[in-house]
Short mmCIF file of C-alpha atoms in Angstrom, two decimals:
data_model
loop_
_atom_site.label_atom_id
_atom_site.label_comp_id
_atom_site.label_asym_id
_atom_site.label_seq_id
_atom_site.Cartn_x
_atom_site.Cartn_y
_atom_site.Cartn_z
CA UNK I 1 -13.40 -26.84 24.80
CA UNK I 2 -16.55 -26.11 26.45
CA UNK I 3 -19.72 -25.80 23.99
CA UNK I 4 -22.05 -23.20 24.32
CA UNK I 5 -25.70 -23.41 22.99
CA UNK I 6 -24.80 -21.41 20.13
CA UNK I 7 -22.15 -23.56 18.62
CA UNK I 8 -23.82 -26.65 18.93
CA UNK I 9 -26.17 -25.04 16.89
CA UNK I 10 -23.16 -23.83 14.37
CA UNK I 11 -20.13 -25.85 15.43
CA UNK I 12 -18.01 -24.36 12.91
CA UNK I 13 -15.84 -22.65 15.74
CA UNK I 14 -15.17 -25.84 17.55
CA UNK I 15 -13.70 -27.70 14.09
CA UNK I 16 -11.62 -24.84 13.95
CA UNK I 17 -9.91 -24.76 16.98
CA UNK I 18 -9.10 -28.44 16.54
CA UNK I 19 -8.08 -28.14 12.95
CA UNK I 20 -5.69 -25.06 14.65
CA UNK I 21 -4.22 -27.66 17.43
CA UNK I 22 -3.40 -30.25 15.03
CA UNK I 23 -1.67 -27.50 12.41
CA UNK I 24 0.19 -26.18 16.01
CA UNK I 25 -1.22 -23.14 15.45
CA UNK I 26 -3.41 -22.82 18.57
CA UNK I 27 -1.08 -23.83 21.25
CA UNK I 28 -1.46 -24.71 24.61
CA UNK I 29 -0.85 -21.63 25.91
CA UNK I 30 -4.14 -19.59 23.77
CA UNK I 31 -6.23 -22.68 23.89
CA UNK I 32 -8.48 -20.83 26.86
CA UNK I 33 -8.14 -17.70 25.34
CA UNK I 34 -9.72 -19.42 21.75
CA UNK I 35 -12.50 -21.20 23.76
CA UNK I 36 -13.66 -18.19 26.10
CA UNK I 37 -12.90 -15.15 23.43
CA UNK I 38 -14.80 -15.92 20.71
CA UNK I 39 -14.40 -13.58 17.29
CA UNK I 40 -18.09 -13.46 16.29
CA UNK I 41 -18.35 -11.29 19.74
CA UNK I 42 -16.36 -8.53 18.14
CA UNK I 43 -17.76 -8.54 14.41
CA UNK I 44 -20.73 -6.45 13.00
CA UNK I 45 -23.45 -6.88 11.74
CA UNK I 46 -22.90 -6.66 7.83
CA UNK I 47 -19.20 -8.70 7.34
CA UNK I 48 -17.91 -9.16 3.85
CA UNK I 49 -15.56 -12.92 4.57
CA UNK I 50 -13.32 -13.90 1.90
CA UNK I 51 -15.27 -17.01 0.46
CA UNK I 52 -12.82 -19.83 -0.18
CA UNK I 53 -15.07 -21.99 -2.85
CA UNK I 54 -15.83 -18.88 -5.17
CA UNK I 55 -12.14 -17.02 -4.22
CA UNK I 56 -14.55 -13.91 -3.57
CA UNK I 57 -15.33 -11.48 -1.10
CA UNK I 58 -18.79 -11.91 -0.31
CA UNK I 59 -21.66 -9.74 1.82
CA UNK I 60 -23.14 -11.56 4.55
CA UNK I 61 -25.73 -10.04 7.25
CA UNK I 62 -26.58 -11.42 10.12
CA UNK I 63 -30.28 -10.10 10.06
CA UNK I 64 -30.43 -11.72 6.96
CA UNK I 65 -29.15 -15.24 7.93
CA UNK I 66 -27.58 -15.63 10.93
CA UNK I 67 -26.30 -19.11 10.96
CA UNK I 68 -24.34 -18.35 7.14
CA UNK I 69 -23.12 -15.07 9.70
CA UNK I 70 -21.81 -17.43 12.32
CA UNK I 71 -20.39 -19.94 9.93
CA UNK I 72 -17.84 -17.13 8.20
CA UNK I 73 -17.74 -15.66 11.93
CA UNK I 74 -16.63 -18.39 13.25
CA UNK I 75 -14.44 -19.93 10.11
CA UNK I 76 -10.45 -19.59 9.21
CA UNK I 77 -11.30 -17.07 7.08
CA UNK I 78 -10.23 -13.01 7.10
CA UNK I 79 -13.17 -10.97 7.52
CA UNK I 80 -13.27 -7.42 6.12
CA UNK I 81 -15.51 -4.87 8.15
CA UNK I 82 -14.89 -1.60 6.63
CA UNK I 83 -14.24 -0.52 3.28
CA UNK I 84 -12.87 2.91 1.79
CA UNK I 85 -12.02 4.29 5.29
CA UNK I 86 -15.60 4.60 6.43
CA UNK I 87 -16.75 6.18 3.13
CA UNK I 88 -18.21 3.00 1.40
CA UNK I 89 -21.55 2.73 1.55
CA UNK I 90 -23.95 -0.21 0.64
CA UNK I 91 -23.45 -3.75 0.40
CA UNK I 92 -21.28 -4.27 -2.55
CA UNK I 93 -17.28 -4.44 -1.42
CA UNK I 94 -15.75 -1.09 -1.77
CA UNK I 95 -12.40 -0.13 -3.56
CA UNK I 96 -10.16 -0.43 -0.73
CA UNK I 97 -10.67 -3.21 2.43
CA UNK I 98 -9.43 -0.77 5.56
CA UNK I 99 -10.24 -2.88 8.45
CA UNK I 100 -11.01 -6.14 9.08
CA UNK I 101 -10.61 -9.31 11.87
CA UNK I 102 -8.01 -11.91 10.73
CA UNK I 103 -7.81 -15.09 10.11
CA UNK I 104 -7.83 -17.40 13.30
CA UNK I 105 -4.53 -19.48 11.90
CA UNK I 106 -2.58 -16.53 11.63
CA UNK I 107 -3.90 -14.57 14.91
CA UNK I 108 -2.81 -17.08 16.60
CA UNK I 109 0.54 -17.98 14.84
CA UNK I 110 1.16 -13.86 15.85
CA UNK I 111 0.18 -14.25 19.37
CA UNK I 112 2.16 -17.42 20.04
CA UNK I 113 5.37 -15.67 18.03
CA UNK I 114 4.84 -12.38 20.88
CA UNK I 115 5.66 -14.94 23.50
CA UNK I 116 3.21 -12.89 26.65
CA UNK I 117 2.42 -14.20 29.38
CA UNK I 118 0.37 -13.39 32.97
CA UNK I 119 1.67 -9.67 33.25
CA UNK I 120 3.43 -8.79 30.47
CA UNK I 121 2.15 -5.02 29.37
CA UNK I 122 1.43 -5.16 25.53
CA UNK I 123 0.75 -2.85 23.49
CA UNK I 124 -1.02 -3.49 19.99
CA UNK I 125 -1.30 -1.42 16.94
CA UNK I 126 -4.23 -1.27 14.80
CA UNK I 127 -7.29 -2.06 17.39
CA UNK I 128 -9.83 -3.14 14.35
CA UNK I 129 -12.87 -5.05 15.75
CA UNK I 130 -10.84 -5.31 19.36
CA UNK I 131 -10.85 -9.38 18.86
CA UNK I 132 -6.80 -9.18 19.17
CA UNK I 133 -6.90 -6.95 21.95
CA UNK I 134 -9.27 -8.93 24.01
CA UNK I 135 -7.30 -12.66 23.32
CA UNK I 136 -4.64 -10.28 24.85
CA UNK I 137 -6.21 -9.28 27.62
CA UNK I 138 -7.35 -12.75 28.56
CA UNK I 139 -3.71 -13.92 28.40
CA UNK I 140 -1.90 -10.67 30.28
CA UNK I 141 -4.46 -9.25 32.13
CA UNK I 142 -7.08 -6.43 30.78
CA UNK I 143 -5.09 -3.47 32.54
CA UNK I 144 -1.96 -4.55 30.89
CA UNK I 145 -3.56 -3.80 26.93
CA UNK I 146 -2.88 -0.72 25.33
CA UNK I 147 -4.55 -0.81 21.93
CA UNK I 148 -4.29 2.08 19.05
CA UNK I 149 -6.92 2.36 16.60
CA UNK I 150 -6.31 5.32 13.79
CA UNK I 151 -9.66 5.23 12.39
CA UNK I 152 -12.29 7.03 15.37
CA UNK I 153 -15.54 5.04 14.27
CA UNK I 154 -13.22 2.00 14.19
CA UNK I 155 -11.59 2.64 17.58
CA UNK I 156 -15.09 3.89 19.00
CA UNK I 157 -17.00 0.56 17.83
CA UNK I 158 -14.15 -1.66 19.18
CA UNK I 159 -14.06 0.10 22.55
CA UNK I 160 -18.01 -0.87 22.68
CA UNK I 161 -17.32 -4.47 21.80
CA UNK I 162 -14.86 -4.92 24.37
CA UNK I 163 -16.87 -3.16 27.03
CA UNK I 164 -19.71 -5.65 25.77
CA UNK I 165 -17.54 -8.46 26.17
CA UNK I 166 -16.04 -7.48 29.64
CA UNK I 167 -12.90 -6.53 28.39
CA UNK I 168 -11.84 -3.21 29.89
CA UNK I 169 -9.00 -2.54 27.02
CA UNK I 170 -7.52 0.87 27.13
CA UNK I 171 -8.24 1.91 23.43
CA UNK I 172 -6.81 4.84 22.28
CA UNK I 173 -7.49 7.14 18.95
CA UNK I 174 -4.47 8.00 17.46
CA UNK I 175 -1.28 7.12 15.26
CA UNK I 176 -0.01 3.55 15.64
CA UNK I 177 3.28 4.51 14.06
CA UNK I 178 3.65 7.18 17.07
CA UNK I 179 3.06 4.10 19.51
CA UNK I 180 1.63 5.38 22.63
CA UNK I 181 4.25 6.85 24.64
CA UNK I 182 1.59 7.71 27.76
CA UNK I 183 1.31 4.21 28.81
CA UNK I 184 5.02 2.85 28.17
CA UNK I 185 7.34 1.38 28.35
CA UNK I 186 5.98 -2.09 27.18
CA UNK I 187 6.80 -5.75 27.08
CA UNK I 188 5.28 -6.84 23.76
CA UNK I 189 4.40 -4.92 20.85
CA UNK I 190 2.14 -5.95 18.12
CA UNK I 191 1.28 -5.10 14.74
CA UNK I 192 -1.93 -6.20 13.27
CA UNK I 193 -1.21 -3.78 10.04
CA UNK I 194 1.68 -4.14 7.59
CA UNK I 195 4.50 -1.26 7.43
CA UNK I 196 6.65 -0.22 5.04
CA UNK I 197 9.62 0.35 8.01
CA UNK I 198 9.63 -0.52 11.10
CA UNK I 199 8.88 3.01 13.16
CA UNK I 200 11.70 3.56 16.11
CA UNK I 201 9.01 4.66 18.41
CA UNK I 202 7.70 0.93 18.62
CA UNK I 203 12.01 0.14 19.85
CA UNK I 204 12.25 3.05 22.05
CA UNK I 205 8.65 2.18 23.94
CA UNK I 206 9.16 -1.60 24.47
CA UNK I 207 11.65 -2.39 27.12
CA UNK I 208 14.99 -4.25 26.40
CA UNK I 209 14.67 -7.67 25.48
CA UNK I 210 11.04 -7.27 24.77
CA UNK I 211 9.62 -8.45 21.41
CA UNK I 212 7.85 -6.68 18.41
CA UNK I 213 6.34 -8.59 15.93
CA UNK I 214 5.23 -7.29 12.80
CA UNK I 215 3.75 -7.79 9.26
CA UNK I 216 6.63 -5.89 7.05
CA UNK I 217 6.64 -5.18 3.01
CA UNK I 218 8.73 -3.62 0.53
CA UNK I 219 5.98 -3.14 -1.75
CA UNK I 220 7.30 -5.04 -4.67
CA UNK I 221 3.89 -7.23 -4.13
CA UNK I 222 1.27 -6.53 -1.68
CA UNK I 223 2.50 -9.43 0.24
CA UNK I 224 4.15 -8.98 3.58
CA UNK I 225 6.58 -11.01 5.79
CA UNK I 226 6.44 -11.52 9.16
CA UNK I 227 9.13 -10.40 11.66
CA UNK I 228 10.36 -11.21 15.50
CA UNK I 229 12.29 -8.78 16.79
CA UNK I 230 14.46 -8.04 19.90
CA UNK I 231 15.25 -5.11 21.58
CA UNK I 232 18.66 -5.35 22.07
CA UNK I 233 20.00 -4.30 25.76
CA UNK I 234 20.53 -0.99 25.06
CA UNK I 235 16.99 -0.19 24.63
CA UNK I 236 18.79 1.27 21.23
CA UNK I 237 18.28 -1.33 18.87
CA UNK I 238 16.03 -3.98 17.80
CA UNK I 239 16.69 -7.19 15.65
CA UNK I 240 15.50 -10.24 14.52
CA UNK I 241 14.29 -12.87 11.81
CA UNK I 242 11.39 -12.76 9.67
CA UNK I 243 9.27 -16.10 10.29
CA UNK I 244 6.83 -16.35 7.20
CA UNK I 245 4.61 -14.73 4.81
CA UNK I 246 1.74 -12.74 5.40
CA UNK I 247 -0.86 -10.33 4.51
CA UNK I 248 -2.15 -7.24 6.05
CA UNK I 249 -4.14 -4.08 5.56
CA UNK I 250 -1.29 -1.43 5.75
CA UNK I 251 -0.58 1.20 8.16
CA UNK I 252 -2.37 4.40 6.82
CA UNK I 253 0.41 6.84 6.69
CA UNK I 254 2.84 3.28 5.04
CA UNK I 255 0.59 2.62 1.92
CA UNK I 256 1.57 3.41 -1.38
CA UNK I 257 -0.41 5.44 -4.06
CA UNK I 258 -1.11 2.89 -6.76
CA UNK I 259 0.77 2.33 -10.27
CA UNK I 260 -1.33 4.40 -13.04
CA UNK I 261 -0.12 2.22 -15.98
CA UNK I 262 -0.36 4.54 -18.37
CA UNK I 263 1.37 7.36 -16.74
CA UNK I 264 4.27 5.04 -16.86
CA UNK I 265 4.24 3.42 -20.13
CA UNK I 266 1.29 4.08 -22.26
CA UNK I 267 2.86 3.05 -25.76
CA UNK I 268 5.95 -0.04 -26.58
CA UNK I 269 6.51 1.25 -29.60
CA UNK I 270 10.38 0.19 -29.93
CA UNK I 271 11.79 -3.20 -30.47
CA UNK I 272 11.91 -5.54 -27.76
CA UNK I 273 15.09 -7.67 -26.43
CA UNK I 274 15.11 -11.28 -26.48
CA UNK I 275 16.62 -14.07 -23.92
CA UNK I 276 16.02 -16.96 -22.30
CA UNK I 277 12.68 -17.21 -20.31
CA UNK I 278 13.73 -18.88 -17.68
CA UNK I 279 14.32 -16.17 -15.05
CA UNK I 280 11.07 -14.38 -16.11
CA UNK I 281 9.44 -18.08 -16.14
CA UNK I 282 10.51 -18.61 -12.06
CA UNK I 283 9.27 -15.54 -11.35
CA UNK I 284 5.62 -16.04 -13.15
CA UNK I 285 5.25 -19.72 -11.36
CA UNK I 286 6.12 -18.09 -7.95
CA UNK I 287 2.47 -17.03 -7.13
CA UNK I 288 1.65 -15.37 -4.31
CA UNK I 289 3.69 -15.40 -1.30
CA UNK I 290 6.73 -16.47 -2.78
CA UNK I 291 10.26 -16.13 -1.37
CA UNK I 292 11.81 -15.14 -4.34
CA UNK I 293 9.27 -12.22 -4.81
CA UNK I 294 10.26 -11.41 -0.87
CA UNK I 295 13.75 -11.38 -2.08
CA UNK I 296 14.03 -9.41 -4.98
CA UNK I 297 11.86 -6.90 -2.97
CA UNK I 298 14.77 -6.44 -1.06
CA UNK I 299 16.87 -6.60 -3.58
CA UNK I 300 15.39 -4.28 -6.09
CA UNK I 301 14.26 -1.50 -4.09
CA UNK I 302 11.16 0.85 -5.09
CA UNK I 303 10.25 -1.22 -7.66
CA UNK I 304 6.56 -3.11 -7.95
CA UNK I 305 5.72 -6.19 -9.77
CA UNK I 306 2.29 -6.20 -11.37
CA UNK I 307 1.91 -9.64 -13.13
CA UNK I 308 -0.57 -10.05 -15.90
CA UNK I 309 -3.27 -13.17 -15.84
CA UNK I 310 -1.79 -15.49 -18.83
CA UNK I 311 -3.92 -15.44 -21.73
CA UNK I 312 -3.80 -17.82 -25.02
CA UNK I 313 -0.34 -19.15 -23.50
CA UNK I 314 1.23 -15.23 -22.87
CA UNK I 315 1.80 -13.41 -19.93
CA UNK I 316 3.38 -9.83 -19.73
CA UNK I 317 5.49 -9.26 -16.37
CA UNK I 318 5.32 -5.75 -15.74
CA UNK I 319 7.69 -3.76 -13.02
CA UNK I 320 7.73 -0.04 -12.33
CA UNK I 321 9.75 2.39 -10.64
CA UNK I 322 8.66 3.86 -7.67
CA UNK I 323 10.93 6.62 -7.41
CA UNK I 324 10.76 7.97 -11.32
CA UNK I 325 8.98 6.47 -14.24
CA UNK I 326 11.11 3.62 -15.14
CA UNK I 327 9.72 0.79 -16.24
CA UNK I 328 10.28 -3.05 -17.86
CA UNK I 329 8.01 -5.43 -19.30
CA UNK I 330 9.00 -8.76 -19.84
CA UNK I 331 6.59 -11.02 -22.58
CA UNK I 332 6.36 -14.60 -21.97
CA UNK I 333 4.71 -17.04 -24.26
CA UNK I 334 5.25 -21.10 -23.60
CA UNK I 335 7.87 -22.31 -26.12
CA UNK I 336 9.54 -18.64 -26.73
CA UNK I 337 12.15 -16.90 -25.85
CA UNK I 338 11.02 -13.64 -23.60
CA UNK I 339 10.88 -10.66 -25.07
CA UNK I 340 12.06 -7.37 -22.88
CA UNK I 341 11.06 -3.79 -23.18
CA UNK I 342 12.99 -1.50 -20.88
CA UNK I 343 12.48 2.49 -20.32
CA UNK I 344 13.75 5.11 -18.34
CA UNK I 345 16.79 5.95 -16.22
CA UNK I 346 16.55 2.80 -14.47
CA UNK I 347 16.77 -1.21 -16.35
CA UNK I 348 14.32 -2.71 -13.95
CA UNK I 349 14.91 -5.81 -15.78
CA UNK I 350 18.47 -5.81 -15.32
CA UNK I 351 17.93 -5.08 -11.67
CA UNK I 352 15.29 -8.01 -11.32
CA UNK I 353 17.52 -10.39 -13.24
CA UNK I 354 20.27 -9.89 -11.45
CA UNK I 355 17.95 -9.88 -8.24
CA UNK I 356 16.97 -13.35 -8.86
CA UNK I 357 20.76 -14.60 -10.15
CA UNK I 358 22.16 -13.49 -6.56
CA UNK I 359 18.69 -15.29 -4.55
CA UNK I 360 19.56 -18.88 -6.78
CA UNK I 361 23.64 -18.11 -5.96
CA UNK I 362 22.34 -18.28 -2.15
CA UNK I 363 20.48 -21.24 -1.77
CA UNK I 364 17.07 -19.78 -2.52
CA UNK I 365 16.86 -18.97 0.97
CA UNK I 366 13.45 -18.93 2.63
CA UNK I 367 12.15 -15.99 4.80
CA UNK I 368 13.69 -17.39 8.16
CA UNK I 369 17.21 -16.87 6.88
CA UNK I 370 16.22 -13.19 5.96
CA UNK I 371 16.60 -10.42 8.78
CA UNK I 372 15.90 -7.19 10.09
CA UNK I 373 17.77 -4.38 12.06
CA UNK I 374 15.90 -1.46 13.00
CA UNK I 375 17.93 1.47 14.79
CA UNK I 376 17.31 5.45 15.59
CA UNK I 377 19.47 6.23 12.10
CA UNK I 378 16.59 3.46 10.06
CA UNK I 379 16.78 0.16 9.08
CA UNK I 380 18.37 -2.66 7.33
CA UNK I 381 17.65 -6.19 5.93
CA UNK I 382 20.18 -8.66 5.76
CA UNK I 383 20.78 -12.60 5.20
CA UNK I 384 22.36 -15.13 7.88
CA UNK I 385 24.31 -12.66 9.50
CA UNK I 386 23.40 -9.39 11.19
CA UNK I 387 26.33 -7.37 10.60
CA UNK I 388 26.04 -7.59 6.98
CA UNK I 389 23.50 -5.86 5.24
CA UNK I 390 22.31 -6.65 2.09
#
């Protein structure tokens, strides 16, 4: 890779591209596109980077101190650029991050999974700083990039970045889970937001045998999974295996109103069950990104898992129903048995439990052996074999 004047200056850019070829990230085939497109063309100003040594999100601002800017610019780190859908104001983070440019590693693992190459017509959803969409256009050609942006000042400041950057991306305002039916049919399609389903437009717009590839949740955690799909030949159906975990801002019309603990269970004032911790434990020690959280999120459907920080030795493990007010919290404590409180029409617990009996019964599969169906009548997950859905 070619330096420029700048990054000799800040060569945190070039130590990332090589960490990215020696992880097989970056491949051969975006290694020009990494080395002429750089991110810190795309970003603002003001960037709040997720700061690996203090696990925070901090401000940075480039009229401030631009060499700390280009460092994070330039770094394997996701940076958030709005907060609060436009409303947040100041310097402080906001409530909710609503746009932001990925991290380089997993741009790139997405771009290499979307197989494109010279000519293939692409279309991406979720435009944010228009980083994505130009690495795209420097791979398929510019005219061949369709890019949907929901958010107007978000779509409006990416079309200016591209223009800046000579990228003549057409960028328009509007749904991403509508696609953009003007400009198809596509090759490629391209999600840079996580969904809650996997909306049939995106199937019916790319052509048969083209590829979507997705971030997809089931909002047990806010952790999402990747997934390749296929359209299948009759343009009807599309299908494929999820690759690995993720994490994305969500589509805007997928997200999911957050859990109001005490409209669910503001008082355990009944005995608790006890049993053996070790289901409750495995689940705990799983962290984030864990297969067996992927799993029981398919398993144990409009349920989310809200895990308490351990304190003095205890942790509560709380899950709540999504479609009443069910709920189940289970009480660890190292050396004790767990201790289970259960309400409402649904026995989360029992559901989780069981969740996590069946994922140890198979193997404790891994996200590659889970997959995903997606047809006009919806959708459905399954595990080693299409035909059989979980």
């Amino acid at each position: 890779m070619k330096e420029t004047e700048e990054e000799k200056a800040c060569p945190t850019r070039k130590e990332v591209g090589f960490a990215l070829v020696s992880a097989g990230v970056l491949t051969s085939e975006w290694l020009n596109a990494y080395a002429l497109v750089p991110r810190r063309a795309f970003l603002p100003d003001d960037i709040w980077p997720f700061d690996m040594k203090t696990g925070q999100v901090v401000h940075v601002s480039r009229a401030d101190d631009e060499r700390r800017w280009q460092e994070y610019a330039d770094a394997d780190l996701p940076v958030v650029t709005q907060w609060d859908d436009g409303e947040h104001e100041g310097h402080r983070p906001g409530r909710l991050p609503t746009s932001s440019a990925s991290m380089p590693s997993l741009v790139f693992q997405m771009l290499d999974l979307l197989t494109v190459d010279e000519g293939s017509k692409v279309l991406e959803i979720g435009t944010g700083t228009g980083w994505n969409a130009a690495l795209l256009a420097h791979r398929a050609g510019e005219e061949n990039v369709v890019s949907v942006e929901v958010d107007r000042s978000v779509a409006d400041q990416a079309k200016r970045a591209l223009d800046r950057f000579g990228a003549l991306v057409e960028v328009v305002h509007g749904d991403g889970s509508r696609g953009a039916p003007d400009h198809a049919p596509y090759d490629r399609t391209l999600a840079t937001c996580g969904v809650r389903q996997i909306p049939f437009d995106w199937v019916t717009q790319t052509r048969p045998l083209g590829v979507i590839v997705a971030p997809w949740g089931t909002g047990f955690t806010h952790d999402d999974a990747l997934v390749r799909l296929q359209v299948q030949p009759n343009g009807q159906i599309a299908q494929g295996n999820f690759v690995g975990p993720a994490e994305f801002m969500k589509l805007r019309s997928h997200r999911i109103t957050p859990v109001s603990h005490e409209e669910y269970a503001p008082h355990t004032d009944f005995p608790a069950v006890e049993e053996s911790p070790e289901a409750a434990s495995e689940i705990a020690s799983g962290g984030r990104f864990s297969p067996l959280n992927f799993a029981l999120g398919l398993r144990v459907p409009d349920c989310t898992f809200h895990p308490a920080e351990a304190r003095d030795g205890a942790r509560p493990l709380w899950f709540y129903g999504r479609d009443d007010r069910s709920w189940a919290c289970v009480f660890l404590r190292e050396g004790e048995n767990a201790k289970v409180w259960q309400h409402g029409p649904r026995r989360l617990w029992d559901e989780v439990r069981a969740a996590h009996t069946w994922w140890c019964a198979q193997g404790r599969p891994q996200w590659p052996r889970f997959g995903l169906t997606v047809g006009a009548a919806g959708e459905y997950t399954w595990l080693d074999e299409p035909g059989r859905p979980l």
